[in-house]
Amino acid sequence: MNTSNLTIETNDLWQRVKTICLSTIQNIEEKGQAERYFGMISSVTHIDDVIKFMVPNKFAAETIEKNYAEKLKLCFGLAGASMNIKLEFAVDENKKNTIVYTPHQVAKSRKISSFISTMPLNDEYTFDEFVRGPSNSFALAAAMGVVKNPGKSGYNPLFIHGGTGLGKTHLMQAIGNELKTRDPSLAICYLTAETFLNEYVNYMKNSNIMEFRKKYRSVDLLLLDDVQFFQKGSEIQEEFFNTFNALQQAKKQIVMTSDVAPKKLPAIEARLISRFEGGMVQEVETPSYETRLAILRKKAESSDVRIPDSTLEFIADNIKSHVRAMEGALGKVAVFIGATNQVLNIDQLKHLLKDLIEKEQTLKKLTIEEIQNEVAQKYGISVAQILSTEKTQSLVTPRQMAMYVARKITPKSLQEIATAFNKKHATIIHGVKTIEKRLDVEPDLKNTLEEILSKFGSKIEYK
Ligand code: ADP
Ligand code: MG
């Protein structure tokens, strides 16, 4: 038997597979998510043709298996492993987060909390790495206020809202990272609303709802990202309402983010909205040129290669919609400089960043109506049919496809998209998810999507 657990070769192989796998994911957000999940893997064992991954909880095991198993298998092949390997995902009993329920004193006496966050914190998302500017100074001040006095009434909950890629997750995790450093005995939990929902469903399935409650009601700091994903009238809102009340009563800090202000969250019940507004609400806005440049300088500092200021200015000038896109540009430039040891002139920069710049320009101008038009044309139906409520499949697919494209390639909020389709917020989320799932298994649908996107000068990096 070839037992290579913990050997240098297995570790080496796994590092290579990880690098290959991450490099195949174009979308920066998806890449970040994959990095977080791979970071949860505590050990990799290679016995015969079975590669076994240990992770801290069942949810992580299921998610990694569902989302990455296929890809990982392929990458193991690319990295030189046998093509017949089987992947297994199991819970690492030593790291299992059952100790979550250990009474607080015990955790305290050990000085380090044994609670493991549902999703790991990215340790690069710190206050030090966050650049302050007029677009985010209030949100930043509020986040620092929370750190000073977690659980204090004026700041509890803290609700940060704003467009995508503007630093909400970064700020929220900076609170978590900072509090963890100041007091390692705190039980800190970060997760997205979507994951909260999935966990809830999983615990329900296993008739373990009491454990779910115990877990989330025992945290000192709950960081709940992207609450716009909660759906109207759902059990999960009831569950979260109760969790929220329990935590607040115990003076535990809650931080939430969303892409719109609380009162514009149409799928969220009024009683929850009023809770969300009960503490402090702050917005992050699109950064100015100076802030964009400052952010680029900060990010460039941690790059392996030296990137000249004129290059950073070019990026700040041409890529404005969100910080995530700027990071994408910076990454491309760094790879080029690293590989060629050559500084880029303006023409080369324009060429290298052509896709990103074009996307920026088309997306800025692109309206949801144009998307509806294009999709209707592609499927040979009318825009009125896209907007109708008729449920025949020949209309449902184009309708959901239009929702998907609008959500993925424009910076419009869910609310704006819902209004443009004259549908409920939850209907848009459902439409987007349905297409996402179908794209994985229907190559024809993927081709159609590619054709639609090409009309807008966009590529299929959105899956
Ligand atoms: P959001 O959650 O609002 O969609 P993120 O927090 O994921 O956005 O931010 C996207 C990327 O931009 C992250 O890599 C983050 O570090 C970076 N970023 C955003 N704003 C800032 C800032 N003010 N300073 C430094 N980095 C920032
Ligand atoms: Mg985010």
Coordinates of C-alpha atoms and ligand atoms in Angstrom, one line a residue:
M1 CA 0.0 0.0 0.0
N2 CA 1.3 3.4 -0.9
T3 CA 0.6 5.4 2.2
S4 CA 1.9 8.8 1.5
N5 CA 0.0 10.8 4.2
L6 CA 2.0 13.8 5.3
T7 CA 4.8 13.0 3.0
I8 CA 6.5 15.8 1.2
E9 CA 5.3 14.3 -2.1
T10 CA 1.6 14.5 -1.1
N11 CA 1.9 18.0 0.2
D12 CA 3.8 19.0 -2.9
L13 CA 1.2 17.4 -5.2
W14 CA -1.6 19.1 -3.3
Q15 CA 0.1 22.5 -3.5
R16 CA 0.5 22.0 -7.3
V17 CA -3.1 20.9 -7.7
K18 CA -4.3 23.9 -5.6
T19 CA -2.3 26.3 -7.8
I20 CA -3.5 24.8 -11.1
C21 CA -7.1 24.7 -9.9
L22 CA -7.1 28.3 -8.7
S23 CA -5.5 29.5 -11.9
T24 CA -8.4 28.0 -13.9
I25 CA -10.9 30.2 -12.0
Q26 CA -11.1 33.6 -13.7
N27 CA -13.7 35.3 -11.7
I28 CA -11.9 36.9 -8.7
E29 CA -14.9 36.5 -6.4
E30 CA -15.1 32.8 -7.2
K31 CA -11.4 32.4 -6.8
G32 CA -11.5 34.0 -3.4
Q33 CA -14.3 31.6 -2.4
A34 CA -12.3 28.6 -3.6
E35 CA -9.2 29.8 -1.7
R36 CA -11.3 30.1 1.4
Y37 CA -12.6 26.5 1.1
F38 CA -9.2 25.0 0.2
G39 CA -7.8 26.8 3.2
M40 CA -10.2 24.8 5.4
I41 CA -8.6 21.5 4.3
S42 CA -6.4 20.5 7.2
S43 CA -4.8 17.4 5.7
V44 CA -4.6 15.5 2.5
T45 CA -3.9 11.7 2.5
H46 CA -3.0 9.7 -0.6
I47 CA -3.5 6.0 -0.2
D48 CA -3.5 4.0 -3.4
D49 CA -5.9 5.7 -5.7
V50 CA -7.8 7.5 -3.0
I51 CA -7.1 11.1 -2.0
K52 CA -8.7 11.9 1.3
F53 CA -9.3 15.5 2.4
M54 CA -10.0 16.3 6.1
V55 CA -12.1 19.4 6.8
P56 CA -13.4 20.9 10.0
N57 CA -17.1 20.3 9.5
K58 CA -19.7 18.4 7.5
F59 CA -20.9 21.5 5.7
A60 CA -17.4 22.3 4.4
A61 CA -17.1 18.6 3.3
E62 CA -20.3 18.7 1.3
T63 CA -19.7 22.1 -0.2
I64 CA -16.2 21.3 -1.4
E65 CA -17.3 18.0 -2.8
K66 CA -20.2 19.5 -4.6
N67 CA -18.4 22.6 -6.0
Y68 CA -14.9 21.5 -6.5
A69 CA -14.5 17.7 -6.6
E70 CA -14.8 17.5 -10.4
K71 CA -12.4 20.3 -11.0
L72 CA -9.9 19.0 -8.4
K73 CA -9.9 15.5 -9.9
L74 CA -9.0 17.0 -13.3
C75 CA -6.3 19.1 -11.7
F76 CA -4.8 16.1 -9.9
G77 CA -4.6 14.5 -13.4
L78 CA -2.9 17.7 -14.7
A79 CA -0.5 17.7 -11.8
G80 CA 0.7 14.1 -12.7
A81 CA -1.5 11.9 -10.4
S82 CA -3.3 8.9 -11.8
M83 CA -6.5 9.7 -13.8
N84 CA -8.3 7.0 -11.8
I85 CA -8.1 8.6 -8.4
K86 CA -11.1 8.9 -6.2
L87 CA -11.6 11.9 -3.9
E88 CA -13.1 11.6 -0.4
F89 CA -14.0 14.4 2.0
A90 CA -14.3 13.7 5.7
V91 CA -14.7 15.6 8.9
D92 CA -11.5 15.9 10.9
E93 CA -12.7 14.9 14.4
N94 CA -9.8 16.7 16.1
K95 CA -10.8 20.0 14.5
K96 CA -14.5 19.5 14.5
N97 CA -16.3 22.5 15.7
T98 CA -18.4 20.7 18.3
I99 CA -16.5 22.5 21.0
V100 CA -18.5 25.5 19.9
Y101 CA -20.8 24.6 22.7
T102 CA -18.2 24.5 25.4
P103 CA -19.2 27.0 28.1
H104 CA -17.4 30.2 27.7
Q105 CA -15.3 29.9 30.9
V106 CA -13.6 26.8 29.5
A107 CA -12.7 28.6 26.3
K108 CA -11.5 31.5 28.3
S109 CA -9.3 29.5 30.6
R110 CA -7.7 28.1 27.5
K111 CA -7.3 31.6 26.3
I112 CA -8.0 30.6 22.7
S113 CA -11.6 30.1 21.5
S114 CA -12.2 26.7 20.1
F115 CA -15.0 28.0 18.0
I116 CA -14.3 27.6 14.3
S117 CA -16.0 30.1 12.0
T118 CA -18.3 28.5 9.5
M119 CA -16.4 30.2 6.7
P120 CA -12.8 31.2 7.4
L121 CA -11.7 34.8 7.7
N122 CA -9.2 36.0 5.0
D123 CA -6.3 37.2 7.1
E124 CA -5.4 39.8 4.4
Y125 CA -8.7 41.6 5.1
T126 CA -7.4 43.8 7.9
F127 CA -7.8 47.5 8.8
D128 CA -4.1 48.0 7.9
E129 CA -4.8 46.9 4.4
F130 CA -8.0 49.0 4.0
V131 CA -7.5 52.3 2.4
R132 CA -9.6 55.1 3.8
G133 CA -11.2 57.7 1.5
P134 CA -14.3 59.9 1.3
S135 CA -16.3 57.0 -0.2
N136 CA -15.8 54.7 2.8
S137 CA -14.7 56.8 5.8
F138 CA -18.0 56.6 7.6
A139 CA -18.3 52.9 7.2
L140 CA -14.6 52.5 8.3
A141 CA -15.2 54.7 11.3
A142 CA -18.2 52.6 12.3
A143 CA -16.3 49.4 11.9
M144 CA -13.5 50.7 14.1
G145 CA -16.2 51.8 16.6
V146 CA -17.4 48.2 16.8
V147 CA -13.9 47.0 17.5
K148 CA -13.5 49.5 20.3
N149 CA -16.8 48.5 21.9
P150 CA -18.2 45.3 20.5
G151 CA -21.9 44.8 21.4
K152 CA -22.4 48.5 22.4
S153 CA -25.9 49.6 21.6
G154 CA -25.3 52.4 19.1
Y155 CA -23.2 50.2 16.9
N156 CA -25.2 47.0 17.3
P157 CA -26.0 45.8 14.7
L158 CA -23.7 47.5 12.2
F159 CA -25.1 47.3 8.7
I160 CA -22.8 48.1 5.8
H161 CA -24.3 48.5 2.3
G162 CA -23.1 49.4 -1.1
G163 CA -22.3 48.1 -4.6
T164 CA -20.3 45.0 -5.4
G165 CA -16.5 45.1 -5.0
L166 CA -16.4 48.2 -2.9
G167 CA -14.9 46.6 0.3
K168 CA -17.9 45.5 2.4
T169 CA -16.6 42.0 3.0
H170 CA -13.1 43.4 3.6
L171 CA -14.3 45.8 6.3
M172 CA -16.5 43.2 7.9
Q173 CA -13.7 40.7 8.1
A174 CA -11.3 43.3 9.3
I175 CA -13.6 43.6 12.4
G176 CA -13.3 39.9 12.9
N177 CA -9.5 39.8 12.4
E178 CA -8.9 42.7 14.7
L179 CA -11.2 41.4 17.5
K180 CA -9.6 37.9 17.1
T181 CA -6.2 39.4 17.7
R182 CA -7.3 41.5 20.6
D183 CA -9.2 38.8 22.3
P184 CA -8.5 35.2 21.1
S185 CA -11.1 33.8 23.4
L186 CA -13.9 35.4 21.4
A187 CA -16.1 33.0 19.4
I188 CA -16.1 34.7 16.0
C189 CA -18.3 33.5 13.2
Y190 CA -18.2 34.7 9.6
L191 CA -20.6 33.4 6.9
T192 CA -22.7 34.6 4.0
A193 CA -26.5 34.6 4.3
E194 CA -26.6 32.0 1.6
T195 CA -24.4 29.7 3.7
F196 CA -26.5 30.4 6.8
L197 CA -29.5 29.2 4.8
N198 CA -27.7 26.1 3.5
E199 CA -26.5 25.2 7.0
Y200 CA -30.0 25.6 8.3
V201 CA -31.4 23.3 5.7
N202 CA -28.7 20.7 6.4
Y203 CA -29.2 20.8 10.1
M204 CA -33.0 20.5 9.5
K205 CA -32.5 17.5 7.3
N206 CA -30.5 15.8 10.0
S207 CA -33.1 16.8 12.7
N208 CA -30.4 18.8 14.4
I209 CA -32.0 22.2 14.6
M210 CA -31.3 22.6 18.3
E211 CA -27.6 22.2 17.5
F212 CA -27.8 24.8 14.8
R213 CA -29.4 27.2 17.3
K214 CA -26.9 26.5 20.0
K215 CA -24.1 27.1 17.5
Y216 CA -25.2 30.5 16.2
R217 CA -26.5 31.7 19.6
S218 CA -23.3 31.0 21.3
V219 CA -21.1 33.3 19.2
D220 CA -19.6 36.6 20.5
L221 CA -19.4 38.2 17.0
L222 CA -21.6 37.2 14.1
L223 CA -20.5 38.5 10.7
L224 CA -23.3 37.9 8.2
D225 CA -22.4 38.8 4.6
D226 CA -24.8 39.6 1.8
V227 CA -28.1 39.5 3.6
Q228 CA -29.9 40.3 0.4
F229 CA -30.0 36.6 -0.2
F230 CA -32.6 36.0 2.3
Q231 CA -35.9 35.2 0.7
K232 CA -39.3 36.5 1.5
G233 CA -41.6 34.8 4.0
S234 CA -39.1 32.0 4.5
E235 CA -38.4 30.1 7.6
I236 CA -34.8 31.3 7.5
Q237 CA -36.0 34.8 8.3
E238 CA -37.8 33.6 11.3
E239 CA -34.8 31.6 12.4
F240 CA -32.5 34.6 11.8
F241 CA -34.9 36.9 13.7
N242 CA -34.6 34.7 16.7
T243 CA -30.9 34.3 16.5
F244 CA -30.6 38.1 16.1
N245 CA -32.7 38.7 19.2
A246 CA -30.9 36.2 21.3
L247 CA -27.5 37.6 20.4
Q248 CA -28.6 41.2 20.9
Q249 CA -30.1 40.4 24.3
A250 CA -26.8 38.9 25.3
K251 CA -25.0 42.0 24.0
K252 CA -23.1 40.1 21.4
Q253 CA -22.1 42.0 18.3
I254 CA -23.7 41.5 14.9
V255 CA -22.4 42.9 11.6
M256 CA -24.2 42.6 8.3
T257 CA -23.7 43.6 4.7
S258 CA -25.9 43.9 1.7
D259 CA -25.9 45.5 -1.7
V260 CA -28.7 47.9 -0.8
A261 CA -29.8 49.8 2.3
P262 CA -32.1 47.9 4.7
K263 CA -35.2 49.7 3.8
K264 CA -34.6 48.8 0.1
L265 CA -34.5 45.0 0.9
P266 CA -37.8 44.1 -0.5
A267 CA -37.7 40.4 0.4
I268 CA -36.9 41.1 4.1
E269 CA -39.7 41.3 6.5
A270 CA -40.4 44.7 8.1
R271 CA -39.7 43.5 11.6
L272 CA -36.2 42.4 10.5
I273 CA -35.6 45.6 8.6
S274 CA -36.4 47.6 11.7
R275 CA -33.9 45.5 13.7
F276 CA -31.3 46.1 11.0
E277 CA -31.8 49.8 11.2
G278 CA -31.8 49.7 15.0
G279 CA -28.0 50.1 15.3
M280 CA -25.8 51.9 12.8
V281 CA -26.2 51.9 9.0
Q282 CA -23.3 53.0 6.8
E283 CA -22.8 53.0 3.1
V284 CA -19.6 52.4 1.0
E285 CA -19.6 54.3 -2.2
T286 CA -17.6 54.1 -5.4
P287 CA -14.1 55.5 -4.7
S288 CA -12.8 58.7 -6.2
Y289 CA -9.6 58.7 -8.4
E290 CA -7.4 59.5 -5.4
T291 CA -8.8 56.7 -3.3
R292 CA -8.5 54.3 -6.3
L293 CA -4.9 55.2 -6.7
A294 CA -4.2 54.9 -3.0
I295 CA -5.8 51.4 -3.0
L296 CA -3.7 50.4 -6.0
R297 CA -0.5 51.6 -4.3
K298 CA -1.4 49.6 -1.3
K299 CA -2.1 46.4 -3.2
A300 CA 1.0 47.0 -5.4
E301 CA 3.2 47.0 -2.2
S302 CA 2.5 43.4 -1.6
S303 CA 3.2 42.4 -5.1
D304 CA 6.5 40.5 -5.9
V305 CA 7.3 42.9 -8.7
R306 CA 7.7 46.7 -8.6
I307 CA 4.9 48.4 -10.5
P308 CA 5.6 51.9 -11.6
D309 CA 3.3 54.7 -10.4
S310 CA 2.4 55.7 -14.0
T311 CA 1.0 52.2 -14.5
L312 CA -1.1 52.5 -11.3
E313 CA -2.4 55.9 -12.5
F314 CA -3.4 54.4 -15.8
I315 CA -5.4 51.7 -14.0
A316 CA -7.0 54.2 -11.6
D317 CA -7.9 56.3 -14.6
N318 CA -9.5 53.6 -16.7
I319 CA -11.0 51.2 -14.3
K320 CA -13.5 52.9 -12.0
S321 CA -16.5 50.7 -11.3
H322 CA -15.1 48.6 -8.5
V323 CA -12.0 47.7 -6.6
R324 CA -12.2 44.1 -7.6
A325 CA -11.8 44.9 -11.3
M326 CA -8.8 47.1 -10.4
E327 CA -7.2 44.2 -8.6
G328 CA -7.8 42.1 -11.7
A329 CA -5.9 44.7 -13.8
L330 CA -3.1 44.9 -11.3
G331 CA -2.7 41.2 -11.3
K332 CA -2.4 41.1 -15.0
V333 CA 0.2 43.8 -15.0
A334 CA 2.2 42.2 -12.3
V335 CA 2.3 38.9 -14.2
F336 CA 3.5 40.7 -17.3
I337 CA 6.2 42.6 -15.5
G338 CA 7.2 39.5 -13.6
A339 CA 7.6 37.5 -16.8
T340 CA 9.2 40.0 -19.0
N341 CA 11.0 42.2 -16.5
Q342 CA 9.8 45.1 -18.7
V343 CA 7.8 48.2 -17.8
L344 CA 4.7 48.6 -20.0
N345 CA 4.1 51.7 -22.1
I346 CA 0.6 53.1 -22.5
D347 CA -0.1 51.2 -25.7
Q348 CA 1.0 47.9 -24.2
L349 CA -1.2 48.7 -21.1
K350 CA -4.2 49.4 -23.3
H351 CA -3.6 46.2 -25.1
L352 CA -3.0 44.1 -22.0
L353 CA -6.0 45.5 -20.2
K354 CA -8.2 45.7 -23.3
D355 CA -10.9 43.3 -22.0
L356 CA -11.2 45.0 -18.6
I357 CA -11.3 48.5 -20.1
E358 CA -13.9 47.5 -22.7
K359 CA -16.0 45.8 -20.2
E360 CA -15.8 48.8 -18.0
Q361 CA -17.1 51.0 -20.9
T362 CA -19.8 48.7 -22.1
L363 CA -21.0 47.8 -18.6
K364 CA -21.2 51.4 -17.6
K365 CA -23.6 52.2 -20.5
L366 CA -25.3 48.9 -20.7
T367 CA -29.0 49.0 -19.6
I368 CA -31.1 46.1 -18.4
E369 CA -33.5 46.9 -21.3
E370 CA -30.7 46.3 -23.8
I371 CA -30.0 43.0 -22.2
Q372 CA -33.7 42.0 -22.4
N373 CA -33.8 43.1 -26.0
E374 CA -30.7 41.1 -27.0
V375 CA -31.9 37.9 -25.2
A376 CA -35.4 38.2 -26.7
Q377 CA -33.9 38.5 -30.1
K378 CA -31.6 35.5 -29.5
Y379 CA -34.6 33.4 -28.6
G380 CA -36.9 34.8 -31.2
I381 CA -39.5 36.1 -28.7
S382 CA -40.6 39.7 -27.7
V383 CA -39.5 41.7 -24.8
A384 CA -43.1 41.8 -23.7
Q385 CA -42.9 38.0 -23.4
I386 CA -39.7 38.2 -21.4
L387 CA -41.5 40.6 -19.0
S388 CA -44.8 38.6 -18.9
T389 CA -45.7 36.1 -16.2
E390 CA -46.4 33.3 -18.6
K391 CA -44.9 30.1 -17.4
T392 CA -44.2 28.0 -20.5
Q393 CA -40.6 26.7 -20.6
S394 CA -40.0 28.4 -23.9
L395 CA -40.5 31.8 -22.1
V396 CA -39.1 30.9 -18.7
T397 CA -35.6 30.0 -20.0
P398 CA -35.1 33.3 -21.9
R399 CA -36.6 35.3 -19.0
Q400 CA -34.3 33.6 -16.5
M401 CA -31.3 34.0 -18.9
A402 CA -32.0 37.7 -19.2
M403 CA -32.1 37.9 -15.4
Y404 CA -28.8 36.0 -15.1
V405 CA -27.0 38.2 -17.7
A406 CA -28.2 41.4 -16.0
R407 CA -27.1 40.2 -12.6
K408 CA -23.7 38.9 -13.8
I409 CA -22.5 41.6 -16.1
T410 CA -24.0 44.8 -14.9
P411 CA -23.2 46.5 -11.6
K412 CA -27.0 47.0 -11.0
S413 CA -28.4 46.0 -7.7
L414 CA -31.0 43.2 -7.3
Q415 CA -33.6 45.9 -6.6
E416 CA -32.9 47.6 -9.9
I417 CA -33.0 44.4 -11.8
A418 CA -36.2 43.3 -10.1
T419 CA -37.8 46.7 -11.0
A420 CA -36.7 46.4 -14.6
F421 CA -38.3 42.9 -14.9
N422 CA -41.3 43.9 -12.9
K423 CA -40.7 40.9 -10.7
K424 CA -40.0 40.2 -7.0
H425 CA -36.5 40.2 -5.8
A426 CA -36.7 36.5 -4.9
T427 CA -37.8 35.7 -8.4
I428 CA -34.6 37.2 -9.8
I429 CA -32.5 35.3 -7.3
H430 CA -34.3 32.1 -8.2
G431 CA -33.9 32.8 -11.9
V432 CA -30.2 33.5 -11.6
K433 CA -29.6 30.3 -9.6
T434 CA -31.6 28.2 -12.0
I435 CA -29.5 29.3 -14.9
E436 CA -26.3 28.8 -12.9
K437 CA -27.2 25.2 -12.1
R438 CA -28.2 24.5 -15.7
L439 CA -25.0 25.9 -17.1
D440 CA -23.1 23.3 -15.3
V441 CA -24.8 20.5 -17.1
E442 CA -26.1 22.0 -20.4
P443 CA -23.4 22.8 -22.9
D444 CA -26.1 24.2 -25.3
L445 CA -27.2 26.7 -22.8
K446 CA -23.7 27.7 -22.2
N447 CA -23.2 28.3 -25.9
T448 CA -26.2 30.5 -26.1
L449 CA -25.0 32.5 -23.1
E450 CA -21.6 32.9 -24.7
E451 CA -23.2 34.3 -27.8
I452 CA -25.3 36.7 -25.9
L453 CA -22.3 37.9 -23.9
S454 CA -20.1 38.3 -26.9
K455 CA -22.6 40.9 -28.1
F456 CA -21.8 42.9 -25.1
G457 CA -18.0 42.4 -25.4
S458 CA -18.1 40.2 -22.3
K459 CA -16.7 36.8 -21.9
I460 CA -17.9 33.7 -20.1
E461 CA -15.7 34.0 -17.1
Y462 CA -19.0 34.2 -15.1
K463 CA -19.4 30.4 -15.5
Ligands
ADP1 P1 -17.7 43.7 -1.5 O1 -17.9 42.8 -0.4 O2 -18.2 45.1 -1.3 O3 -18.3 43.2 -2.8 P2 -14.9 43.2 -1.1 O4 -14.8 43.5 0.3 O5 -14.9 41.8 -1.5 O6 -16.1 43.9 -1.8 O7 -13.7 43.9 -1.9 C1 -13.3 43.6 -3.2 C2 -11.8 43.7 -3.2 O8 -11.4 45.1 -3.2 C3 -11.1 43.0 -2.0 O9 -9.9 42.4 -2.5 C4 -10.7 44.2 -1.1 O10 -9.6 43.9 -0.4 C5 -10.6 45.3 -2.1 N1 -10.9 46.6 -1.5 C6 -12.1 47.2 -1.6 N2 -12.1 48.4 -1.0 C7 -10.8 48.6 -0.5 C8 -10.2 49.6 0.2 N3 -10.8 50.7 0.6 N4 -8.9 49.4 0.5 C9 -8.2 48.3 0.2 N5 -8.8 47.3 -0.5 C10 -10.1 47.4 -0.9
MG2 MG -18.8 40.9 -0.4

